[in-house]
Coordinates of C-alpha atoms in Angstrom, one line a residue:
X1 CA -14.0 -11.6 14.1
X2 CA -12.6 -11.5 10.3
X3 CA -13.7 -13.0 7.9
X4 CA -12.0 -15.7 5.3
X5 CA -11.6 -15.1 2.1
X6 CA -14.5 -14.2 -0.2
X7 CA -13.1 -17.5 -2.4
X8 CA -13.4 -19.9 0.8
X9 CA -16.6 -18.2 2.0
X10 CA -18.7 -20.8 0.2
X11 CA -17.3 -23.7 1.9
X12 CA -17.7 -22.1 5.1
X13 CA -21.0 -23.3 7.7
X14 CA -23.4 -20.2 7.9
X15 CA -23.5 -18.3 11.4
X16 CA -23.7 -14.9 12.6
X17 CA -21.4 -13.5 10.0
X18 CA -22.4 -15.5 6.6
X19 CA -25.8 -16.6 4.9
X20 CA -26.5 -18.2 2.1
X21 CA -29.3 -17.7 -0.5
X22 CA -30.6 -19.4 -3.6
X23 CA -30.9 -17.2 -7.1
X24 CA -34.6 -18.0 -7.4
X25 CA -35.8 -16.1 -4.0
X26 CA -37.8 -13.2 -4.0
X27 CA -36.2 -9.6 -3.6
X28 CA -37.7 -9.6 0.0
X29 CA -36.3 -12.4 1.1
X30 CA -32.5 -11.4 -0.1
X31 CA -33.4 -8.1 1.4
X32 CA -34.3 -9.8 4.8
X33 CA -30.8 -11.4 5.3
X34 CA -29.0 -8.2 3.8
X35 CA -30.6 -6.0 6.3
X36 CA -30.4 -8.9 8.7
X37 CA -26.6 -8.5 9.0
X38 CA -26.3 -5.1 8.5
X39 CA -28.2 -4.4 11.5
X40 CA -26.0 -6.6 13.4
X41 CA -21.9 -7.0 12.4
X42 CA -22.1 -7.2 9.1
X43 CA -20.9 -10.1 7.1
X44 CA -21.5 -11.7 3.5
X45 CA -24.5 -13.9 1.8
X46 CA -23.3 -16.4 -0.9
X47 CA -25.6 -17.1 -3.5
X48 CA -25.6 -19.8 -5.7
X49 CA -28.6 -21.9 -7.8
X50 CA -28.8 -24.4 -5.2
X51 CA -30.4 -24.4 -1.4
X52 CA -29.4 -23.8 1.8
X53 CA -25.5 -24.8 1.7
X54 CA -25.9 -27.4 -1.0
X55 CA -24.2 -25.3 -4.1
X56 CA -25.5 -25.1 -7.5
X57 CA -24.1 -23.4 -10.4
X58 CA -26.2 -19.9 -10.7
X59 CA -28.8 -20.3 -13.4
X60 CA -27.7 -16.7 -14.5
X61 CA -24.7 -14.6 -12.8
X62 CA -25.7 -11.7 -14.3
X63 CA -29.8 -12.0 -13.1
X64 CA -28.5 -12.7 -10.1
X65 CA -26.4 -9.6 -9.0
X66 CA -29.2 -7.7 -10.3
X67 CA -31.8 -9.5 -8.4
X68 CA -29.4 -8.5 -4.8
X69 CA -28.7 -5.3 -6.2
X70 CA -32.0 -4.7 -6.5
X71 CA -32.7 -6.4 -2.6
X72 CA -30.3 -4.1 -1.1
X73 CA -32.1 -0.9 -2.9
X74 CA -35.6 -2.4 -1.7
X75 CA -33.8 -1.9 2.2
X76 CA -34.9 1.3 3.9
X77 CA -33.0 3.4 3.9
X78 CA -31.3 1.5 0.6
X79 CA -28.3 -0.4 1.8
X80 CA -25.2 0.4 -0.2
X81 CA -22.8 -2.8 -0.4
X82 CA -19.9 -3.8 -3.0
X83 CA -20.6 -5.1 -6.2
X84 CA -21.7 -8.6 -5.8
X85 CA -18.2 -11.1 -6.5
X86 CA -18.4 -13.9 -8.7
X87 CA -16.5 -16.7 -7.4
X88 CA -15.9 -19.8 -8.7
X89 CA -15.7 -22.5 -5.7
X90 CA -14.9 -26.2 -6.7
X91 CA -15.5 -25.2 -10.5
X92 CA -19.4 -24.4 -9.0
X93 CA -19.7 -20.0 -9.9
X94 CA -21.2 -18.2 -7.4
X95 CA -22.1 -14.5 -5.8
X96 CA -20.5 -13.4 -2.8
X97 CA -21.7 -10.8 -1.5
X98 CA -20.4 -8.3 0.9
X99 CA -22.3 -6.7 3.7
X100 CA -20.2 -3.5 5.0
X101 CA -19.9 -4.0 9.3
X102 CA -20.2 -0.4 10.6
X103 CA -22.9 1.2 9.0
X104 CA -24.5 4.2 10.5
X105 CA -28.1 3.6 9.8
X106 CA -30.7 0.7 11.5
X107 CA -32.2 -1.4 8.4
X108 CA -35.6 -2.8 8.0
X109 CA -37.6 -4.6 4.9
X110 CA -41.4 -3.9 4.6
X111 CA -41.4 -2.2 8.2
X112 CA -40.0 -5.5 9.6
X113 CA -36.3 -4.9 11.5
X114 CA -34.2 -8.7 11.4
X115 CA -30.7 -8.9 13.2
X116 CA -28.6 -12.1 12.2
X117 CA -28.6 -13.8 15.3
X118 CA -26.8 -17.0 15.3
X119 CA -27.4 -18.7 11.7
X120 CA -30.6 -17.3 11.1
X121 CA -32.4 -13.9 11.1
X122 CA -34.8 -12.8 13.9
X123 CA -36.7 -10.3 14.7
X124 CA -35.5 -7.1 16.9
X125 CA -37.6 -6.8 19.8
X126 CA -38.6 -3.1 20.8
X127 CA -36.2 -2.9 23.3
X128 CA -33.3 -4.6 20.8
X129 CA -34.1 -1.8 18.5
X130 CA -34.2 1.1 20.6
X131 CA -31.2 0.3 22.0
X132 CA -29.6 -0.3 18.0
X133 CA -31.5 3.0 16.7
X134 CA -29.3 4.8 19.6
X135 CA -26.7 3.7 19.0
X136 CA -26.6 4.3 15.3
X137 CA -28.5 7.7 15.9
X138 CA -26.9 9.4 12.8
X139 CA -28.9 11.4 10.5
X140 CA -27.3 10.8 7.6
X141 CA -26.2 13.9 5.9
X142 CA -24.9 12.2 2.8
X143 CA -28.4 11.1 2.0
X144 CA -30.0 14.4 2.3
X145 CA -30.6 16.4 -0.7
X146 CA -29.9 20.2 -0.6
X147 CA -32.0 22.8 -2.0
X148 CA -32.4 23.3 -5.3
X149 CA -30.0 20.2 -6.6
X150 CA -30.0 18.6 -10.0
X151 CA -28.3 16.7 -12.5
X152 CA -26.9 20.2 -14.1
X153 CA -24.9 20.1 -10.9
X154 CA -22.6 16.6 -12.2
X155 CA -19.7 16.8 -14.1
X156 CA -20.2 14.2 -16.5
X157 CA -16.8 13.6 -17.3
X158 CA -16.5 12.5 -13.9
X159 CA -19.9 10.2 -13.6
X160 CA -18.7 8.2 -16.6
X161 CA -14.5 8.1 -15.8
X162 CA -16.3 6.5 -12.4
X163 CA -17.9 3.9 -14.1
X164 CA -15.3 2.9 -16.4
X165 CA -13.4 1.8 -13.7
X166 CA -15.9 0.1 -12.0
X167 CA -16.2 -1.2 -15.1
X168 CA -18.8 -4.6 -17.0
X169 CA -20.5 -4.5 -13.2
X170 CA -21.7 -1.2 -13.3
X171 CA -24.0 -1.7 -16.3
X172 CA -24.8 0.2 -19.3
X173 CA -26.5 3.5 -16.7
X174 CA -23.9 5.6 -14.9
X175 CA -26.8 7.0 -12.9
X176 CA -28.3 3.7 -12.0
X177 CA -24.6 3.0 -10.4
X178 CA -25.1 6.2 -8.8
X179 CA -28.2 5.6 -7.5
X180 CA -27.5 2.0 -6.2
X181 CA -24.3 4.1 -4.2
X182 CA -26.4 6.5 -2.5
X183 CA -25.9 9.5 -5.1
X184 CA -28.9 10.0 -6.6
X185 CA -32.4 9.8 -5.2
X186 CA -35.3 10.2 -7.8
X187 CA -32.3 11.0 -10.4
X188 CA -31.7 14.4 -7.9
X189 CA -27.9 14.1 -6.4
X190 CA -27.8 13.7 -2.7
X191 CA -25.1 15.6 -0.8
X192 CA -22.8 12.7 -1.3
X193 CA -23.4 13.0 -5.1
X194 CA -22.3 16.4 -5.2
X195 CA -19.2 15.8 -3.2
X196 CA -17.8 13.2 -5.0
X197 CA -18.7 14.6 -9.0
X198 CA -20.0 17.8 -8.2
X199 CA -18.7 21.0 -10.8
X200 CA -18.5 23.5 -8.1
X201 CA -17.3 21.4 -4.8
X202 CA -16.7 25.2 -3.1
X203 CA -20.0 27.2 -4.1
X204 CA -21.9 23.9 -2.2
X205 CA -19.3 22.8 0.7
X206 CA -16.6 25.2 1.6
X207 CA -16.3 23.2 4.4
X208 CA -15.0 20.2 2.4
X209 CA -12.0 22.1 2.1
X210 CA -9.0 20.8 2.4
X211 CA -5.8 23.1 3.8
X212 CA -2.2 21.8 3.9
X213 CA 0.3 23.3 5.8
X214 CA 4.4 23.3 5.8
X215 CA 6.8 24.8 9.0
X216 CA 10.5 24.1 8.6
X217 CA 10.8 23.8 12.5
X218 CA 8.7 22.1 15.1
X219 CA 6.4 25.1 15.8
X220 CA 3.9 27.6 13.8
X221 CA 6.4 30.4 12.4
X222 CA 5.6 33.4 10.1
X223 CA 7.2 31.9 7.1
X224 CA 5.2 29.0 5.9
X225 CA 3.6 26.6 2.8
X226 CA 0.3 26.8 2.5
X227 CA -2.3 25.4 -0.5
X228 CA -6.4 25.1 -0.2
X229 CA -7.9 22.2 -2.2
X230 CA -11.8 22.0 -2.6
X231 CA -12.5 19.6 -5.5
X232 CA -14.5 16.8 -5.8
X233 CA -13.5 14.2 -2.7
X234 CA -11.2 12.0 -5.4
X235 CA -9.2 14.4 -7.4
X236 CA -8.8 16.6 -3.8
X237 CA -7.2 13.8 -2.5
X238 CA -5.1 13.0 -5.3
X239 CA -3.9 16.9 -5.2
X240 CA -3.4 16.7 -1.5
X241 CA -1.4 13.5 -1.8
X242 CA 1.1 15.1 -4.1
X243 CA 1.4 18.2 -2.3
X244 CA 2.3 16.1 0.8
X245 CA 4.2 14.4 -0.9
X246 CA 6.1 17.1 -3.3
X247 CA 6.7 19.2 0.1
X248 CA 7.8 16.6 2.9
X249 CA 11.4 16.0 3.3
X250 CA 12.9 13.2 1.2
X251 CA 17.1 12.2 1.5
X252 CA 19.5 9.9 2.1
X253 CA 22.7 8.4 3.8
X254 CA 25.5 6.2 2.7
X255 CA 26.1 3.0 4.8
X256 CA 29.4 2.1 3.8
X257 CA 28.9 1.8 -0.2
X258 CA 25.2 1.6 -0.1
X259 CA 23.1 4.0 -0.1
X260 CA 20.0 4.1 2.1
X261 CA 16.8 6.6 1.7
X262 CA 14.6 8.0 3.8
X263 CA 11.5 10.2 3.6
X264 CA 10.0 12.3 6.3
X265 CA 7.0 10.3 6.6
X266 CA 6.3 6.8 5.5
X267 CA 4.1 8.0 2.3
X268 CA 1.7 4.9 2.7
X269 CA 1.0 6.3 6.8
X270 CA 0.3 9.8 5.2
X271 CA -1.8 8.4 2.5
X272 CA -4.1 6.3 5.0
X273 CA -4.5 9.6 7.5
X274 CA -5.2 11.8 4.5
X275 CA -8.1 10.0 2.7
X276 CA -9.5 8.6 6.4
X277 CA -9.8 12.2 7.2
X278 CA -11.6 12.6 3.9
X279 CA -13.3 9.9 3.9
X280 CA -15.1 9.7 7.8
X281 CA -15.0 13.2 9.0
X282 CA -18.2 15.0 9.6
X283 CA -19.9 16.9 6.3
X284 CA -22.5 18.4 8.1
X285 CA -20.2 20.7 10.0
X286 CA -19.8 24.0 8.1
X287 CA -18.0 25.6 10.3
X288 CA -14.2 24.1 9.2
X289 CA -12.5 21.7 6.7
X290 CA -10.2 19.3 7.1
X291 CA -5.9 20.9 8.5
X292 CA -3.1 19.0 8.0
X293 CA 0.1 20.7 8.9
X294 CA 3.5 19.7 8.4
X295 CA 6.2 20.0 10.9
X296 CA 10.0 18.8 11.0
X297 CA 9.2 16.4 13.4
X298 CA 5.7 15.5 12.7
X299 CA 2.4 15.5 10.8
X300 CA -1.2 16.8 12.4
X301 CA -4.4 15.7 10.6
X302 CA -7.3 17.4 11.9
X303 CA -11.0 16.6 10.6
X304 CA -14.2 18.2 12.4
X305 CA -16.4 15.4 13.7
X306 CA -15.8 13.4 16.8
X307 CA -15.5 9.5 16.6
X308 CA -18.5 8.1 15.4
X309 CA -21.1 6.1 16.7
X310 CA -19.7 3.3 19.3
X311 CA -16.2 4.3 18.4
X312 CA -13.9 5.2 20.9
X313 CA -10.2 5.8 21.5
X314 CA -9.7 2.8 23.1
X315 CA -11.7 0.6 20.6
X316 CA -10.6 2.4 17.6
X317 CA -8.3 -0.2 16.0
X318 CA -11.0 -3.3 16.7
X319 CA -14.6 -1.6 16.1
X320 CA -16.1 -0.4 13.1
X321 CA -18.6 2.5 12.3
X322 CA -19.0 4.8 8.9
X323 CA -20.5 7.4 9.2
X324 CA -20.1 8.3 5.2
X325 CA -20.8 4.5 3.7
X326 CA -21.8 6.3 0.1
X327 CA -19.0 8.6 0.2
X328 CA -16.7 5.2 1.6
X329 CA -17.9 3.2 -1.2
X330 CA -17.5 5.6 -4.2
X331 CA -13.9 6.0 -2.7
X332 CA -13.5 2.2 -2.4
X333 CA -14.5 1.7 -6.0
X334 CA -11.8 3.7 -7.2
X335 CA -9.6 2.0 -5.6
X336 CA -8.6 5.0 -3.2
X337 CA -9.6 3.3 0.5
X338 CA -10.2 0.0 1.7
X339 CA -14.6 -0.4 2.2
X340 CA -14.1 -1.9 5.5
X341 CA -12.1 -0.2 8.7
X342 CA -10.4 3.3 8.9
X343 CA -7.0 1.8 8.0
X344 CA -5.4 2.3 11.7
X345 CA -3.8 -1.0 11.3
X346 CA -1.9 -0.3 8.1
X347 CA -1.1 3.8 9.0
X348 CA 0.7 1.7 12.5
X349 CA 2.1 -1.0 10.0
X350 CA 3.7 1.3 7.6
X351 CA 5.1 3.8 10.9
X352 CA 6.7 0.4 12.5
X353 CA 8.2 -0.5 8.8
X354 CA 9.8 2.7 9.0
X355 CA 11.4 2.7 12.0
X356 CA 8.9 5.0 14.0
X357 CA 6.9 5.0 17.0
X358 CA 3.0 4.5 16.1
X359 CA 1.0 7.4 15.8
X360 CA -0.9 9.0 18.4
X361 CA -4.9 9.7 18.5
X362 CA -6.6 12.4 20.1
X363 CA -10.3 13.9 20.3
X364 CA -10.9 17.6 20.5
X365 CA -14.1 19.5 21.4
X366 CA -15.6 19.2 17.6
X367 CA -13.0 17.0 15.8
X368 CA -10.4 14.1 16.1
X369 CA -6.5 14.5 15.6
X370 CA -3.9 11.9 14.2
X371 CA -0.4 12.9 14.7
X372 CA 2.6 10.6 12.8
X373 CA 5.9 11.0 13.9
X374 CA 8.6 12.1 11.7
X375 CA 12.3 10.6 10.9
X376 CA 14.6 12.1 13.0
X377 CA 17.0 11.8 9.8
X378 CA 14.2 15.0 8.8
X379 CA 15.9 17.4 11.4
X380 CA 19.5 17.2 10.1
X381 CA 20.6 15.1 12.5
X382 CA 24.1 13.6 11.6
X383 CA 24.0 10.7 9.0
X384 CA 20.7 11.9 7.4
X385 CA 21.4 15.0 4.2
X386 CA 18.2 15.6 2.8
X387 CA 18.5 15.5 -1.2
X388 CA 15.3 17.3 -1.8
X389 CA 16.8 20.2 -3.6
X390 CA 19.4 17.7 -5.6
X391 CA 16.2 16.1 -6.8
X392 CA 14.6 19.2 -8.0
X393 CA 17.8 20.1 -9.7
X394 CA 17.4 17.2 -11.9
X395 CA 20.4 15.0 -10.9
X396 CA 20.6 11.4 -11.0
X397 CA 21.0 8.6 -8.5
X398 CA 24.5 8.6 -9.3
X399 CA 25.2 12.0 -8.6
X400 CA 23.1 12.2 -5.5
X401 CA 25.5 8.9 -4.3
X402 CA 28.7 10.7 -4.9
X403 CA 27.3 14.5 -2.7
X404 CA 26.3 12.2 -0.2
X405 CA 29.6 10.2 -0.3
X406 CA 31.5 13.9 0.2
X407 CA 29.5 14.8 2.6
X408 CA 30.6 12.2 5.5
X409 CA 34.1 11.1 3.8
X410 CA 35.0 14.9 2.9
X411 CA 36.2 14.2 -0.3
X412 CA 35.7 11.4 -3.6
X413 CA 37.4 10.1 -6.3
X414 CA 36.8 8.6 -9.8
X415 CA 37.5 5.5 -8.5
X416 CA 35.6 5.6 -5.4
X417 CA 32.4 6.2 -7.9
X418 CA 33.1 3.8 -10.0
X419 CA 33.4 1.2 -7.1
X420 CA 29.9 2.5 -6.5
X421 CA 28.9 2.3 -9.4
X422 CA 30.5 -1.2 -11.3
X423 CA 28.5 -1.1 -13.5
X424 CA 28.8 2.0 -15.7
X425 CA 31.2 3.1 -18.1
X426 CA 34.1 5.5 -17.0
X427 CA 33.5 8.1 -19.5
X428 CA 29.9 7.9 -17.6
X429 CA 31.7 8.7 -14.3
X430 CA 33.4 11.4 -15.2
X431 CA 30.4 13.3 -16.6
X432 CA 28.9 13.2 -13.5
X433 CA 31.5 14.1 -11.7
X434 CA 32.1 16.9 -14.3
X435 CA 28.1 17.9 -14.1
X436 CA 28.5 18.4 -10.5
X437 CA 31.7 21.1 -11.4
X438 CA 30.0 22.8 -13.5
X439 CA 26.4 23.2 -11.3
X440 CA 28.9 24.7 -8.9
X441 CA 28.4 22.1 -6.1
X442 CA 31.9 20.1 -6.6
X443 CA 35.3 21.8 -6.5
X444 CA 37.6 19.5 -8.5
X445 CA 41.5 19.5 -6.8
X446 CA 44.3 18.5 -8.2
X447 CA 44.8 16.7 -11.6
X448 CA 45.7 13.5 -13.2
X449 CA 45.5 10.5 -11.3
X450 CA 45.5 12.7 -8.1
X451 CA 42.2 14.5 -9.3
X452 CA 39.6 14.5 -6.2
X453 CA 36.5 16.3 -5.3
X454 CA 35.3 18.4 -2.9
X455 CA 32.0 20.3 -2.0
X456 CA 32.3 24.0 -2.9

């Protein structure tokens, strides 16, 4: 079931999904409801200065998101949420707060275990929580911390561009931020630390890398694109993006005067597989990193690590389970991946925008696969040119419009251009047209008023 908006959340009854608290209880009882609904679907608390869901002005925001910060960091293990919101509902400010759905760990608060049940919090029976500690048996690599870590180990740079961009929430301490998101214990970075704003990503976890792959045809050939990222998890998706992006095919067709573009792969669809892959694959294998290989007609994403938890290919686009929520979170804060879901909805979304049929999801023996189709336009089929090298070569939209115009009419004119193109000046026309002469990819015929062009 989703959720409103976090602004009407505070007009909304409480049930299974939302609580509400007063900014005087004690940490415990915050905690309570916290782990409360993270050991059941997750869901949100709204905390104000009044009781119950009578709201009250809060007597001090800023106490306030410490006090939950602090409940959700009393949790064992800690619970890592968003930043508490402040909302203003009916001129009356209060905290929302966010409780992830999908977290791999089972929650309890001074050795009790609550699941929200209904509008309330009760206590998991033994067999209730056997049955929720199996399903969510998950170690939790991210948490661990590997021999012989320490602080040395951070690039600083990194710790503080992070908290500037969480920015006025995050406080005055970078590493209290980091500690409240499941990267430091004890001030000693956990695994997840280290991946995210670690100095040497590849001495700790070669298997975080990353290795992006480019055929021309539809097959594995001898001649190939290849690069191997392994950075910290933000900047390797950054890189990876623009690789992707640099080396997938990009062009364009006229429809009568207009011209309509076209890249091999809806870019928002490759974004959403890439940082998924980064974002939920399974750490604690080190026997591979992440492939993604580009083909002319499609693009494989491979990660090692099975689906995770209760997740299944059939239930993949309606349940939720992370099995990184530290490594999730970091990445949400910047601003790189949504905190809730693995994005299947959008990746299908953007594929339909485009024209394309929705992408196909497959487990192997240790890993999970996501293959997007590509444009057909990508395989030169009639009525799609791809203008990838005209780009490199620096020419503008103009110029591109007038190749492409040759290209199914055989031949252009000034005029033609400039019908194109009201808007610009003559003289401008021509030096394109010229431009194109002299980069040896027009033939100019004839002269005068019977001047046309050709391609050469």
């Amino acid at each position: 079931m989703d959720m409103p908006p976090l602004t009407e959340l505070p007009g909304q009854p409480p049930g299974p999904r939302l609580a509400f608290a007063h900014d005087r209880q004690s940490i415990a009882e915050i905690a309570e409801t916290l782990a409360a609904l993270a050991n059941a679907h997750g869901g949100a608390v709204v905390v104000s200065g009044g009781r119950g869901t009578h709201l009250a002005a809060l007597h001090n925001p800023a106490a306030a998101t410490e006090l939950v910060l602090a409940a959700a960091l009393s949790c064992t293990p800690p619970l890592i949420i968003p930043l508490p919101q402040l909302v203003v509902y009916h001129e009356i400010p209060v905290l929302v707060v966010e409780v992830p759905a999908g977290l791999p760990y089972v929650y309890a608060v001074n050795g009790r275990y609550l699941r929200r049940e209904g509008a309330s919090n009760q206590p998991l029976s033994p067999a209730a929580l056997h049955r929720l500690f199996s399903e969510r048996a998950d170690l939790g690599w991210e948490r661990q911390i590997p021999p012989g870590a320490s602080l040395k180990e951070l690039d600083d740079e990194l710790v503080r561009a992070y908290a500037r961009r969480v920015g006025p929430p995050a406080g005055d301490d970078p590493l209290a931020l980091l500690t409240r998101r499941g990267c430091l214990i004890d001030n000693i970075p956990t695994n997840a630390g280290l991946l995210l704003f670690g100095r040497d990503v590849a001495a700790r976890f070669p298997q975080a890398e990353l290795t992006l792959v480019r055929y021309h045809g539809r097959e594995p050939a001898d001649i190939f694109e290849r690069t191997d990222i392994c950075a910290p998890l933000p900047e390797a998706i950054r890189r990876a993006e623009r690789w992707l992006n640099d080396h997938m095919r990009k062009g364009s067709r006229m429809v009568g005067l207009e011209r309509e573009d076209w890249t091999q792969f809806p870019p928002g669809a490759v974004r959403e597989a890439l940082v998924n892959a980064v974002a939920h694959r399974d750490y604690s294998s080190r026997g591979e990193g992440i492939r993604i290989t580009m083909f002319s007609d499609r693009l494989e994403v491979y990660s090692p690590g099975r689906l995770p938890g209760h997740v299944t290919l059939e239930n993949l686009r309606a349940e939720r389970f992370s099995r990184n929520p530290a490594i999730v979170q970091v990445l949400a804060d910047l601003g790189l991946v949504e905190r809730l879901g693995y994005g299947i909805d959008r990746m299908l979304r953007q594929l339909a925008a485009a024209g394309l049929p929705p992408a196909t999801f497959r487990e192997t023996a240790a890993g999970f696969l996501v293959v997007l189709p590509g444009q057909p336009m990508a395989e030169a089929v009639p009525g799609g040119v791809d203008t990838s090298a005209w780009r490199r070569m620096g020419l503008n939209d103009r110029q591109i419009a007038a190749l492409l115009f040759v290209v199914e009419q055989q031949r252009i004119t000034n005029r033609d251009l400039q019908e194109m193109h009201p808007d610009v000046s003559a003289e401008t026309i021509r030096r394109d047209l010229s431009d194109l002469v002299n980069r040896g990819l027009l033939l100019k015929v004839g002269d005068k008023r019977a001047t046309y062009y050709i391609l050469k």
